[in-house]
CSV table of C-alpha atoms in Angstrom, one decimal:
chain,number,residue,atom,x,y,z
A,333,UNK,CA,-23.3,-30.6,17.5
A,334,UNK,CA,-19.6,-30.2,16.4
A,335,UNK,CA,-18.2,-26.9,15.5
A,336,UNK,CA,-16.6,-26.8,12.2
A,337,UNK,CA,-14.1,-24.2,13.2
A,338,UNK,CA,-12.7,-25.3,16.5
A,339,UNK,CA,-14.0,-29.1,16.3
A,340,UNK,CA,-15.3,-28.9,19.8
A,341,UNK,CA,-18.8,-30.3,20.6
A,342,UNK,CA,-21.3,-27.6,21.6
A,343,UNK,CA,-25.0,-27.2,23.1
A,344,UNK,CA,-27.6,-25.7,20.8
A,345,UNK,CA,-28.0,-22.8,23.2
A,346,UNK,CA,-24.2,-22.1,22.2
A,347,UNK,CA,-24.6,-22.3,18.5
A,348,UNK,CA,-23.2,-19.6,16.3
A,349,UNK,CA,-23.8,-19.9,12.4
A,350,UNK,CA,-25.4,-22.2,9.9
A,351,UNK,CA,-23.0,-24.2,7.7
A,352,UNK,CA,-23.7,-22.1,4.7
A,353,UNK,CA,-22.6,-19.0,6.3
A,354,UNK,CA,-19.6,-20.6,8.0
A,355,UNK,CA,-18.5,-21.5,4.4
A,356,UNK,CA,-19.2,-18.0,3.1
A,357,UNK,CA,-17.3,-16.4,5.6
A,358,UNK,CA,-14.5,-18.7,5.2
A,359,UNK,CA,-14.3,-17.6,1.5
A,360,UNK,CA,-14.5,-14.0,2.5
A,361,UNK,CA,-11.6,-14.4,4.9
A,362,UNK,CA,-9.6,-15.8,2.1
A,363,UNK,CA,-10.3,-13.0,-0.1
A,364,UNK,CA,-9.4,-10.5,2.5
A,365,UNK,CA,-6.3,-12.3,3.2
A,366,UNK,CA,-5.3,-12.1,-0.5
A,367,UNK,CA,-6.4,-8.4,-0.7
A,368,UNK,CA,-4.0,-7.6,2.3
A,369,UNK,CA,-0.9,-9.7,0.6
A,370,UNK,CA,-1.6,-7.7,-2.7
A,371,UNK,CA,-1.7,-4.1,-0.8
A,372,UNK,CA,1.4,-5.1,1.1
A,373,UNK,CA,3.4,-6.0,-2.0
A,374,UNK,CA,2.0,-2.7,-3.5
A,375,UNK,CA,3.2,-0.7,-0.5
A,376,UNK,CA,6.7,-2.4,-0.9
A,377,UNK,CA,6.7,-1.6,-4.4
A,378,UNK,CA,5.7,2.2,-4.0
A,379,UNK,CA,7.8,2.8,-1.0
A,380,UNK,CA,11.1,4.6,-1.7
A,381,UNK,CA,14.4,4.0,-0.2
A,382,UNK,CA,15.0,7.4,1.1
A,383,UNK,CA,18.4,9.2,1.1
A,384,UNK,CA,19.0,7.8,4.6
A,385,UNK,CA,18.3,4.2,3.6
A,386,UNK,CA,21.0,1.6,4.8
A,387,UNK,CA,21.4,0.8,1.2
A,388,UNK,CA,22.8,4.2,0.7
A,389,UNK,CA,24.3,5.0,4.0
A,390,UNK,CA,26.7,1.9,3.3
A,391,UNK,CA,27.8,3.7,0.0
A,392,UNK,CA,27.6,7.4,1.0
A,393,UNK,CA,29.1,8.8,-2.1
A,394,UNK,CA,26.7,7.0,-4.3
A,395,UNK,CA,24.4,9.5,-6.2
A,396,UNK,CA,20.8,9.5,-5.2
A,397,UNK,CA,20.0,12.3,-7.3
A,398,UNK,CA,18.7,14.7,-4.7
A,399,UNK,CA,17.8,18.2,-5.6
A,400,UNK,CA,17.1,20.0,-2.7
A,401,UNK,CA,18.0,20.1,1.1
A,402,UNK,CA,16.2,20.6,4.2
A,403,UNK,CA,17.8,22.4,7.1
A,404,UNK,CA,16.5,22.5,10.9
A,405,UNK,CA,16.9,25.8,12.2
A,406,UNK,CA,16.2,26.0,16.0
A,407,UNK,CA,15.3,29.8,17.0
A,408,UNK,CA,17.1,29.4,20.3
A,409,UNK,CA,20.4,29.2,18.9
A,410,UNK,CA,21.4,26.1,21.3
A,411,UNK,CA,22.9,24.0,18.5
A,412,UNK,CA,26.7,23.9,18.1
A,413,UNK,CA,28.0,24.3,14.8
A,414,UNK,CA,26.3,24.6,11.5
A,415,UNK,CA,23.2,22.6,11.0
A,416,UNK,CA,23.5,19.2,9.1
A,417,UNK,CA,21.3,19.4,6.0
A,418,UNK,CA,18.8,16.6,5.1
A,419,UNK,CA,18.8,15.7,1.4
A,420,UNK,CA,15.6,15.0,-0.7
A,421,UNK,CA,13.9,15.1,-3.9
A,422,UNK,CA,11.6,17.9,-4.9
A,423,UNK,CA,9.5,15.3,-6.4
A,424,UNK,CA,8.9,13.4,-3.4
A,425,UNK,CA,8.2,16.7,-1.3
A,426,UNK,CA,5.6,18.1,-3.6
A,427,UNK,CA,3.9,15.0,-4.0
A,428,UNK,CA,3.4,14.3,-0.3
A,429,UNK,CA,2.7,17.9,0.9
A,430,UNK,CA,0.6,20.7,-0.8
A,431,UNK,CA,2.6,23.2,1.3
A,432,UNK,CA,6.0,22.0,-0.3
A,433,UNK,CA,4.3,22.0,-3.6
A,434,UNK,CA,3.2,25.6,-3.5
A,435,UNK,CA,6.7,26.5,-2.1
A,436,UNK,CA,8.6,24.8,-4.8
A,437,UNK,CA,6.4,25.2,-7.8
A,438,UNK,CA,6.1,28.8,-7.4
A,439,UNK,CA,9.7,29.7,-7.9
A,440,UNK,CA,10.0,31.1,-4.3
A,441,UNK,CA,13.2,31.6,-2.6
A,442,UNK,CA,13.4,27.9,-1.6
A,443,UNK,CA,12.9,26.6,-5.0
A,444,UNK,CA,15.8,28.8,-6.4
A,445,UNK,CA,18.3,28.2,-3.6
A,446,UNK,CA,17.6,24.6,-3.3
A,447,UNK,CA,17.5,25.1,0.5
A,448,UNK,CA,14.3,24.7,2.7
A,449,UNK,CA,14.7,26.0,6.1
A,450,UNK,CA,12.4,24.2,8.7
A,451,UNK,CA,12.1,26.4,12.0
A,452,UNK,CA,11.8,25.1,15.4
A,453,UNK,CA,12.7,21.6,15.0
A,454,UNK,CA,15.7,19.1,15.8
A,455,UNK,CA,17.7,17.4,13.2
A,456,UNK,CA,16.4,14.0,14.3
A,457,UNK,CA,12.7,14.9,14.0
A,458,UNK,CA,13.4,16.7,10.5
A,459,UNK,CA,15.2,13.5,9.3
A,460,UNK,CA,12.5,11.3,10.5
A,461,UNK,CA,9.8,13.7,8.9
A,462,UNK,CA,11.6,13.5,5.5
A,463,UNK,CA,12.1,9.7,5.9
A,464,UNK,CA,8.5,9.2,6.4
A,465,UNK,CA,7.8,11.0,3.2
A,466,UNK,CA,9.8,8.3,1.3
A,467,UNK,CA,8.5,5.2,3.5
A,468,UNK,CA,5.3,5.8,5.3
A,469,UNK,CA,7.1,4.8,8.4
A,470,UNK,CA,8.4,6.2,11.4
A,471,UNK,CA,9.6,4.9,14.8
A,472,UNK,CA,7.7,6.9,17.6
A,473,UNK,CA,7.9,7.8,21.1
A,474,UNK,CA,5.9,10.6,22.7
A,475,UNK,CA,8.3,13.4,22.0
A,476,UNK,CA,8.8,12.2,18.3
A,477,UNK,CA,5.2,11.7,17.8
A,478,UNK,CA,4.6,15.2,19.2
A,479,UNK,CA,7.2,16.8,16.9
A,480,UNK,CA,6.0,15.0,13.8
A,481,UNK,CA,2.3,15.9,14.6
A,482,UNK,CA,3.4,19.6,14.5
A,483,UNK,CA,5.4,19.2,11.2
A,484,UNK,CA,2.5,17.2,9.7
A,485,UNK,CA,0.1,19.9,10.5
A,486,UNK,CA,2.2,22.7,9.3
A,487,UNK,CA,3.1,20.9,6.0
A,488,UNK,CA,-0.3,19.2,5.5
A,489,UNK,CA,1.0,15.7,5.5
A,490,UNK,CA,-2.4,14.3,6.4
A,491,UNK,CA,-1.3,10.6,6.4
A,492,UNK,CA,1.6,11.4,8.9
A,493,UNK,CA,-0.8,13.5,11.0
A,494,UNK,CA,-3.2,10.4,11.3
A,495,UNK,CA,-0.3,8.0,12.0
A,496,UNK,CA,0.9,10.4,15.0
A,497,UNK,CA,-2.6,10.7,16.1
A,498,UNK,CA,-3.3,6.8,16.2
A,499,UNK,CA,0.1,6.6,18.3
A,500,UNK,CA,-1.3,8.9,21.0
A,501,UNK,CA,-4.5,7.3,21.1
A,502,UNK,CA,-2.9,3.9,21.6
A,503,UNK,CA,-0.9,5.4,24.6
A,504,UNK,CA,-4.0,7.3,26.1
A,505,UNK,CA,-5.0,7.0,29.8
A,506,UNK,CA,-6.5,9.0,32.4
A,507,UNK,CA,-3.1,10.3,33.6
A,508,UNK,CA,-2.2,11.7,30.2
A,509,UNK,CA,-5.6,12.5,28.8
A,510,UNK,CA,-5.7,16.2,29.8
A,511,UNK,CA,-2.4,16.9,28.2
A,512,UNK,CA,-3.4,14.9,25.0
A,513,UNK,CA,-6.5,16.8,24.9
A,514,UNK,CA,-4.7,20.2,25.0
A,515,UNK,CA,-2.3,19.0,22.3
A,516,UNK,CA,-5.0,17.6,20.2
A,517,UNK,CA,-6.9,21.1,20.4
A,518,UNK,CA,-4.0,23.0,19.6
A,519,UNK,CA,-3.1,20.9,16.5
A,520,UNK,CA,-6.7,20.2,15.2
A,521,UNK,CA,-6.2,16.6,15.9
A,522,UNK,CA,-9.8,15.4,15.6
A,523,UNK,CA,-9.3,11.6,16.2
A,524,UNK,CA,-7.1,12.1,19.2
A,525,UNK,CA,-9.2,15.0,20.4
A,526,UNK,CA,-12.5,12.5,20.6
A,527,UNK,CA,-10.5,9.7,22.2
A,528,UNK,CA,-9.1,12.1,24.8
A,529,UNK,CA,-12.7,13.6,25.6
A,530,UNK,CA,-13.9,10.1,25.8
A,531,UNK,CA,-11.5,9.1,28.6
A,532,UNK,CA,-11.9,12.6,30.5
A,533,UNK,CA,-15.7,12.4,30.4
A,534,UNK,CA,-15.6,8.7,31.7
A,535,UNK,CA,-13.8,10.1,34.8
A,536,UNK,CA,-15.6,13.4,35.4
A,537,UNK,CA,-15.7,12.6,39.3
A,538,UNK,CA,-12.0,13.2,39.4
A,539,UNK,CA,-11.7,16.0,36.9
A,540,UNK,CA,-11.7,19.1,39.3
A,541,UNK,CA,-8.8,17.5,41.5
A,542,UNK,CA,-6.5,17.4,38.8
A,543,UNK,CA,-3.7,20.0,38.6
A,544,UNK,CA,-4.1,20.6,34.9
A,545,UNK,CA,-7.6,21.3,35.3
A,546,UNK,CA,-6.8,24.5,37.4
A,547,UNK,CA,-4.2,25.5,35.0
A,548,UNK,CA,-6.4,25.1,31.9
A,549,UNK,CA,-9.2,27.0,33.7
A,550,UNK,CA,-6.7,29.9,34.0
A,551,UNK,CA,-5.0,29.7,30.7
A,552,UNK,CA,-7.8,28.5,28.2
A,553,UNK,CA,-11.2,28.2,29.9
A,554,UNK,CA,-12.8,27.6,26.6
A,555,UNK,CA,-11.3,24.1,26.5
A,556,UNK,CA,-12.8,23.2,30.0
A,557,UNK,CA,-16.2,24.4,28.7
A,558,UNK,CA,-15.8,22.0,26.0
A,559,UNK,CA,-15.2,19.2,28.3
A,560,UNK,CA,-18.5,20.0,30.0
A,561,UNK,CA,-20.3,20.4,26.9
A,562,UNK,CA,-19.2,16.9,25.6
A,563,UNK,CA,-20.0,15.4,29.1
A,564,UNK,CA,-23.5,16.8,28.9
A,565,UNK,CA,-24.0,15.7,25.4
A,566,UNK,CA,-22.9,12.0,26.4
A,567,UNK,CA,-25.4,12.1,29.5
A,568,UNK,CA,-28.1,13.0,27.2
A,569,UNK,CA,-27.5,10.4,24.7
A,570,UNK,CA,-27.2,7.8,27.5
A,571,UNK,CA,-30.5,8.8,28.8
A,572,UNK,CA,-32.2,8.6,25.5
A,573,UNK,CA,-30.6,5.3,24.9
A,574,UNK,CA,-31.8,3.8,28.1
A,575,UNK,CA,-35.1,5.3,27.4
A,576,UNK,CA,-35.5,3.9,24.0
A,577,UNK,CA,-34.4,0.3,25.2
A,578,UNK,CA,-36.8,0.6,28.0
A,579,UNK,CA,-39.7,1.3,25.4
A,580,UNK,CA,-38.7,-1.5,23.0
B,1013,UNK,CA,-31.4,-23.2,16.0
B,1014,UNK,CA,-31.1,-19.6,14.7
B,1015,UNK,CA,-28.1,-18.6,12.5
B,1016,UNK,CA,-26.4,-15.6,14.2
B,1017,UNK,CA,-25.3,-14.3,10.8
B,1018,UNK,CA,-28.1,-14.7,8.5
B,1019,UNK,CA,-30.8,-15.0,11.2
B,1020,UNK,CA,-32.4,-18.0,9.5
B,1021,UNK,CA,-33.4,-21.2,11.4
B,1022,UNK,CA,-31.4,-24.4,10.5
B,1023,UNK,CA,-31.3,-28.2,11.4
B,1024,UNK,CA,-28.7,-29.7,13.6
B,1025,UNK,CA,-27.1,-31.3,10.5
B,1026,UNK,CA,-26.6,-27.8,8.9
B,1027,UNK,CA,-24.6,-26.5,11.7
B,1028,UNK,CA,-21.7,-24.4,11.2
B,1029,UNK,CA,-19.8,-22.8,14.1
B,1030,UNK,CA,-20.2,-22.5,17.9
B,1031,UNK,CA,-21.1,-19.1,19.2
B,1032,UNK,CA,-17.6,-18.4,20.4
B,1033,UNK,CA,-16.0,-19.2,17.0
B,1034,UNK,CA,-18.5,-17.0,15.5
B,1035,UNK,CA,-17.7,-13.9,17.7
B,1036,UNK,CA,-13.9,-14.6,17.2
B,1037,UNK,CA,-14.3,-14.6,13.5
B,1038,UNK,CA,-16.3,-11.4,13.5
B,1039,UNK,CA,-13.6,-9.7,15.6
B,1040,UNK,CA,-11.0,-11.0,13.1
B,1041,UNK,CA,-12.8,-9.7,10.3
B,1042,UNK,CA,-13.1,-6.3,11.7
B,1043,UNK,CA,-9.3,-6.4,12.3
B,1044,UNK,CA,-8.7,-7.3,8.7
B,1045,UNK,CA,-11.2,-4.7,7.5
B,1046,UNK,CA,-9.2,-1.9,9.4
B,1047,UNK,CA,-5.9,-3.4,8.1
B,1048,UNK,CA,-7.3,-3.1,4.5
B,1049,UNK,CA,-8.3,0.5,5.0
B,1050,UNK,CA,-4.9,1.3,6.7
B,1051,UNK,CA,-3.1,-0.3,3.6
B,1052,UNK,CA,-5.1,1.4,1.1
B,1053,UNK,CA,-4.4,4.8,2.9
B,1054,UNK,CA,-0.7,3.9,2.7
B,1055,UNK,CA,-0.9,3.1,-0.9
B,1056,UNK,CA,-2.6,6.2,-1.7
B,1057,UNK,CA,0.0,8.3,0.1
B,1058,UNK,CA,3.1,6.6,-1.3
B,1059,UNK,CA,1.7,6.6,-4.9
B,1060,UNK,CA,3.2,9.5,-7.0
B,1061,UNK,CA,1.3,11.5,-9.5
B,1062,UNK,CA,3.5,10.7,-12.6
B,1063,UNK,CA,4.5,13.3,-15.2
B,1064,UNK,CA,1.5,12.3,-17.1
B,1065,UNK,CA,-0.9,12.9,-14.3
B,1066,UNK,CA,-4.1,14.9,-15.3
B,1067,UNK,CA,-3.1,17.4,-12.5
B,1068,UNK,CA,0.1,18.0,-14.5
B,1069,UNK,CA,-1.4,17.8,-18.0
B,1070,UNK,CA,-3.8,20.5,-17.2
B,1071,UNK,CA,-0.9,22.9,-16.6
B,1072,UNK,CA,1.7,21.2,-18.9
B,1073,UNK,CA,4.3,23.9,-18.4
B,1074,UNK,CA,4.3,23.3,-14.5
B,1075,UNK,CA,7.7,22.1,-13.4
B,1076,UNK,CA,7.8,18.6,-12.2
B,1077,UNK,CA,11.5,18.3,-11.8
B,1078,UNK,CA,12.1,15.5,-14.0
B,1079,UNK,CA,15.8,14.7,-14.7
B,1080,UNK,CA,15.8,12.2,-17.4
B,1081,UNK,CA,13.7,11.1,-20.4
B,1082,UNK,CA,12.8,7.8,-21.9
B,1083,UNK,CA,12.6,7.4,-25.7
B,1084,UNK,CA,10.8,4.6,-27.5
B,1085,UNK,CA,13.0,3.4,-30.4
B,1086,UNK,CA,11.4,0.8,-32.8
B,1087,UNK,CA,14.0,-0.9,-34.7
B,1088,UNK,CA,11.9,-1.2,-37.9
B,1089,UNK,CA,12.0,2.5,-38.3
B,1090,UNK,CA,8.2,2.5,-38.9
B,1091,UNK,CA,7.4,5.5,-36.7
B,1092,UNK,CA,7.0,9.0,-38.7
B,1093,UNK,CA,8.9,11.9,-37.3
B,1094,UNK,CA,11.2,11.9,-34.1
B,1095,UNK,CA,10.0,9.9,-31.1
B,1096,UNK,CA,8.2,11.7,-28.2
B,1097,UNK,CA,10.3,11.4,-25.2
B,1098,UNK,CA,8.5,10.4,-21.9
B,1099,UNK,CA,9.9,12.3,-18.9
B,1100,UNK,CA,10.7,10.7,-15.6
B,1101,UNK,CA,12.7,11.2,-12.2
B,1102,UNK,CA,16.1,9.0,-12.0
B,1103,UNK,CA,15.0,8.6,-8.3
B,1104,UNK,CA,11.9,6.9,-9.2
B,1105,UNK,CA,13.3,4.8,-11.9
B,1106,UNK,CA,16.4,3.6,-9.8
B,1107,UNK,CA,13.9,2.8,-6.9
B,1108,UNK,CA,11.7,0.4,-8.9
B,1109,UNK,CA,14.3,-1.4,-11.2
B,1110,UNK,CA,17.7,-2.8,-10.3
B,1111,UNK,CA,18.6,-2.5,-14.2
B,1112,UNK,CA,17.9,1.4,-14.3
B,1113,UNK,CA,19.7,1.6,-11.0
B,1114,UNK,CA,23.0,0.0,-12.6
B,1115,UNK,CA,22.5,2.0,-15.5
B,1116,UNK,CA,21.9,5.4,-13.8
B,1117,UNK,CA,24.2,5.1,-10.7
B,1118,UNK,CA,27.2,4.0,-12.7
B,1119,UNK,CA,27.8,6.9,-14.8
B,1120,UNK,CA,26.9,5.2,-18.2
B,1121,UNK,CA,25.8,6.9,-21.3
B,1122,UNK,CA,22.3,7.1,-20.1
B,1123,UNK,CA,23.3,8.8,-17.0
B,1124,UNK,CA,25.5,11.6,-18.6
B,1125,UNK,CA,23.0,12.2,-21.5
B,1126,UNK,CA,19.9,12.1,-19.4
B,1127,UNK,CA,18.4,10.0,-22.2
B,1128,UNK,CA,17.3,6.4,-22.1
B,1129,UNK,CA,16.7,4.6,-25.1
B,1130,UNK,CA,14.1,1.7,-24.9
B,1131,UNK,CA,14.2,-0.6,-27.9
B,1132,UNK,CA,11.4,-2.4,-29.6
B,1133,UNK,CA,8.5,-0.7,-28.0
B,1134,UNK,CA,5.5,1.6,-28.8
B,1135,UNK,CA,5.3,5.1,-27.3
B,1136,UNK,CA,2.1,4.0,-25.5
B,1137,UNK,CA,3.6,1.1,-24.0
B,1138,UNK,CA,6.5,2.9,-22.8
B,1139,UNK,CA,4.3,5.6,-21.2
B,1140,UNK,CA,2.2,3.0,-19.5
B,1141,UNK,CA,5.5,1.4,-18.2
B,1142,UNK,CA,6.8,4.7,-16.8
B,1143,UNK,CA,3.4,5.5,-15.3
B,1144,UNK,CA,3.2,2.1,-13.4
B,1145,UNK,CA,6.5,2.8,-11.7
B,1146,UNK,CA,5.0,5.9,-10.1
B,1147,UNK,CA,1.4,4.8,-9.4
B,1148,UNK,CA,1.6,0.8,-9.3
B,1149,UNK,CA,-1.5,0.9,-11.8
B,1150,UNK,CA,-2.1,0.3,-15.3
B,1151,UNK,CA,-5.1,-0.2,-17.8
B,1152,UNK,CA,-4.3,-3.6,-19.6
B,1153,UNK,CA,-5.6,-5.4,-22.7
B,1154,UNK,CA,-3.8,-8.4,-24.1
B,1155,UNK,CA,-1.6,-6.3,-26.1
B,1156,UNK,CA,-0.5,-4.0,-23.2
B,1157,UNK,CA,-0.3,-6.8,-20.9
B,1158,UNK,CA,2.3,-8.4,-23.0
B,1159,UNK,CA,4.4,-5.5,-23.9
B,1160,UNK,CA,4.5,-4.6,-20.3
B,1161,UNK,CA,5.6,-8.2,-19.4
B,1162,UNK,CA,8.4,-8.0,-21.9
B,1163,UNK,CA,9.6,-4.5,-20.3
B,1164,UNK,CA,9.1,-5.8,-16.8
B,1165,UNK,CA,11.4,-8.9,-17.6
B,1166,UNK,CA,13.9,-6.7,-19.1
B,1167,UNK,CA,14.1,-4.1,-16.5
B,1168,UNK,CA,13.3,-6.5,-13.6
B,1169,UNK,CA,10.3,-4.9,-12.2
B,1170,UNK,CA,9.0,-7.6,-10.4
B,1171,UNK,CA,5.8,-6.1,-9.3
B,1172,UNK,CA,4.6,-5.2,-12.7
B,1173,UNK,CA,5.7,-8.6,-13.9
B,1174,UNK,CA,3.4,-10.3,-11.4
B,1175,UNK,CA,0.6,-7.9,-12.2
B,1176,UNK,CA,0.7,-8.7,-15.9
B,1177,UNK,CA,1.0,-12.6,-15.0
B,1178,UNK,CA,-2.4,-12.1,-13.0
B,1179,UNK,CA,-3.9,-10.5,-15.9
B,1180,UNK,CA,-3.1,-13.3,-18.3
B,1181,UNK,CA,-4.2,-15.9,-15.7
B,1182,UNK,CA,-7.5,-14.2,-15.3
B,1183,UNK,CA,-8.1,-14.4,-19.1
B,1184,UNK,CA,-6.8,-17.8,-19.4
B,1185,UNK,CA,-9.0,-20.5,-21.3
B,1186,UNK,CA,-8.4,-23.6,-23.5
B,1187,UNK,CA,-8.4,-21.4,-26.6
B,1188,UNK,CA,-5.5,-19.4,-25.5
B,1189,UNK,CA,-3.8,-21.5,-23.2
B,1190,UNK,CA,-1.0,-23.0,-25.8
B,1191,UNK,CA,0.0,-19.3,-26.6
B,1192,UNK,CA,0.0,-18.3,-23.0
B,1193,UNK,CA,2.2,-21.1,-22.2
B,1194,UNK,CA,4.6,-20.3,-24.9
B,1195,UNK,CA,4.7,-16.8,-23.7
B,1196,UNK,CA,5.3,-17.7,-20.2
B,1197,UNK,CA,7.9,-19.9,-21.1
B,1198,UNK,CA,9.6,-17.4,-23.1
B,1199,UNK,CA,9.7,-14.8,-20.4
B,1200,UNK,CA,10.1,-16.9,-17.3
B,1201,UNK,CA,6.5,-16.1,-16.1
B,1202,UNK,CA,6.2,-18.9,-13.4
B,1203,UNK,CA,2.7,-17.9,-12.3
B,1204,UNK,CA,1.3,-17.8,-15.7
B,1205,UNK,CA,3.2,-21.0,-16.8
B,1206,UNK,CA,1.8,-23.1,-14.0
B,1207,UNK,CA,-1.8,-21.7,-14.6
B,1208,UNK,CA,-1.5,-22.5,-18.5
B,1209,UNK,CA,-0.1,-26.0,-17.9
B,1210,UNK,CA,-3.0,-26.7,-15.7
B,1211,UNK,CA,-5.4,-25.8,-18.1
B,1212,UNK,CA,-3.6,-28.0,-20.9
B,1213,UNK,CA,-3.1,-31.0,-18.9
B,1214,UNK,CA,-6.9,-30.8,-18.0
B,1215,UNK,CA,-7.6,-31.3,-21.8
B,1216,UNK,CA,-4.9,-33.7,-23.0
B,1217,UNK,CA,-7.5,-35.5,-25.0
B,1218,UNK,CA,-7.8,-32.5,-27.4
B,1219,UNK,CA,-4.1,-31.4,-27.4
B,1220,UNK,CA,-2.7,-33.0,-30.4
B,1221,UNK,CA,-5.6,-31.7,-32.6
B,1222,UNK,CA,-4.4,-28.3,-32.1
B,1223,UNK,CA,-2.8,-26.3,-34.7
B,1224,UNK,CA,-0.4,-24.7,-32.3
B,1225,UNK,CA,0.6,-28.3,-31.2
B,1226,UNK,CA,2.2,-29.1,-34.5
B,1227,UNK,CA,3.7,-25.6,-34.7
B,1228,UNK,CA,5.6,-26.1,-31.3
B,1229,UNK,CA,6.7,-29.7,-32.0
B,1230,UNK,CA,8.4,-28.1,-35.1
B,1231,UNK,CA,9.7,-25.1,-33.4
B,1232,UNK,CA,10.4,-26.0,-29.9
B,1233,UNK,CA,9.8,-29.5,-29.0
B,1234,UNK,CA,11.1,-29.2,-25.5
B,1235,UNK,CA,8.0,-27.1,-24.6
B,1236,UNK,CA,6.0,-30.3,-25.7
B,1237,UNK,CA,8.1,-32.6,-23.7
B,1238,UNK,CA,7.4,-30.4,-20.7
B,1239,UNK,CA,3.5,-30.7,-21.2
B,1240,UNK,CA,3.7,-34.3,-21.2
B,1241,UNK,CA,6.0,-34.4,-18.2
B,1242,UNK,CA,3.5,-32.2,-16.3
B,1243,UNK,CA,0.7,-34.5,-17.3
B,1244,UNK,CA,2.4,-37.5,-16.2
B,1245,UNK,CA,3.3,-36.0,-12.9
B,1246,UNK,CA,-0.3,-34.9,-12.5
B,1247,UNK,CA,-1.5,-38.5,-13.2
B,1248,UNK,CA,0.9,-40.0,-10.5
B,1249,UNK,CA,-0.2,-37.5,-7.9
B,1250,UNK,CA,-3.8,-38.2,-8.5
B,1251,UNK,CA,-3.2,-41.8,-8.2
B,1252,UNK,CA,-1.3,-41.5,-5.0
B,1253,UNK,CA,-4.1,-39.2,-3.6
B,1254,UNK,CA,-6.8,-41.6,-4.6
B,1255,UNK,CA,-4.8,-44.5,-3.2
B,1256,UNK,CA,-4.3,-42.9,0.3
B,1257,UNK,CA,-7.8,-41.7,0.5
B,1258,UNK,CA,-8.9,-45.3,0.0
B,1259,UNK,CA,-6.7,-46.4,2.7
B,1260,UNK,CA,-7.7,-43.9,5.3
């Protein structure tokens, strides 16, 4: 027989679908492609150019009708000179974050002064954070993903939090799994937590030899207990699965 | 053989794909589904609640930091009482429409006064137009689609124009094809124009009997010429296609 997709001949034991299902799948694929194109166009339409957009940087004095500034304030006083303010629109902030919404709608100090101080954050991280609220995009490395995860958690920007978690999960390996696990725990990052736990429980034989193991036992033993609990539950599940497949 | 998709048995003449292609297609489908989910989440994140959002209507005095109003002004003076202003954010308008961008950034009358007059439009259409710029969504019927198409063309909101065109194309039939064709022509709606022309040239035998035909010959004969040109080019193409398939 000849495969309608790759055009190669194949034996009957290598057969996949019947013609009808092949044609149906093809149609579905076309529909999905069209849906993806439509959604991409929608994203492009809804995305804002933010106040840092190249379009605006090229004419820095052009108005962009911002009505609030965010200021990074490091508590350690390490920065030299006054902090550079990040301009933004109240309408954007309140639409992306329930925390900013409460802050700006309820005539708190920040709303009156038009200045929001953000503690313990670098200018770069703050700028990237604000830019994300306009564009739903950010260029991440480990440090930036961590900084944004903290900000996303603090200001309840769920979409950004998921974005950072996905970045960490894509970089996950045995070497960084314990650190990722601890970070995920600290910031309620469920997706990242489950992925890190899965890597750790796949390597239980090496667990106790790791430096971070001894550190965590000392500093936060509950986290270690949770690893053992996850491992145990995995073992029980695997056993049950084996058992049921032997019976069937 | 048994189809891996529908599980039914089939004869070799009804075979579709080999197993490898089936599995590959399945993986691609999973990827596409995930991409669609991601894009939908992005759209939900980037979408604004507009100043008419139920969330705001429920607390009409809550601030939403609008800095401009749009006013529908019918030239025929048929409306009773002063027009109801539609509040909006300059930042949203300039990010969705190059016309509003030029108007508001260049310190024109509209920017100084904070009021933009929109001529020849009903309050409902204006409100739906502004709402679309926040949400990329609108509930359409023929009249609303027409009003929005005109506004989208005037203010160069391409995404909305495509949205209206798709609506008209979805409703297209022989009965409304001549009207759709004329509208598409008047507003440079390429997608709608091609679709309408295709319906018309499929029914050329009935064309001259239509009332609109005589009207158009009288009012704008160039449009009728274009129909004949499209028909001729279709015939030539069909002949060339038949010719080449007979040779092969």
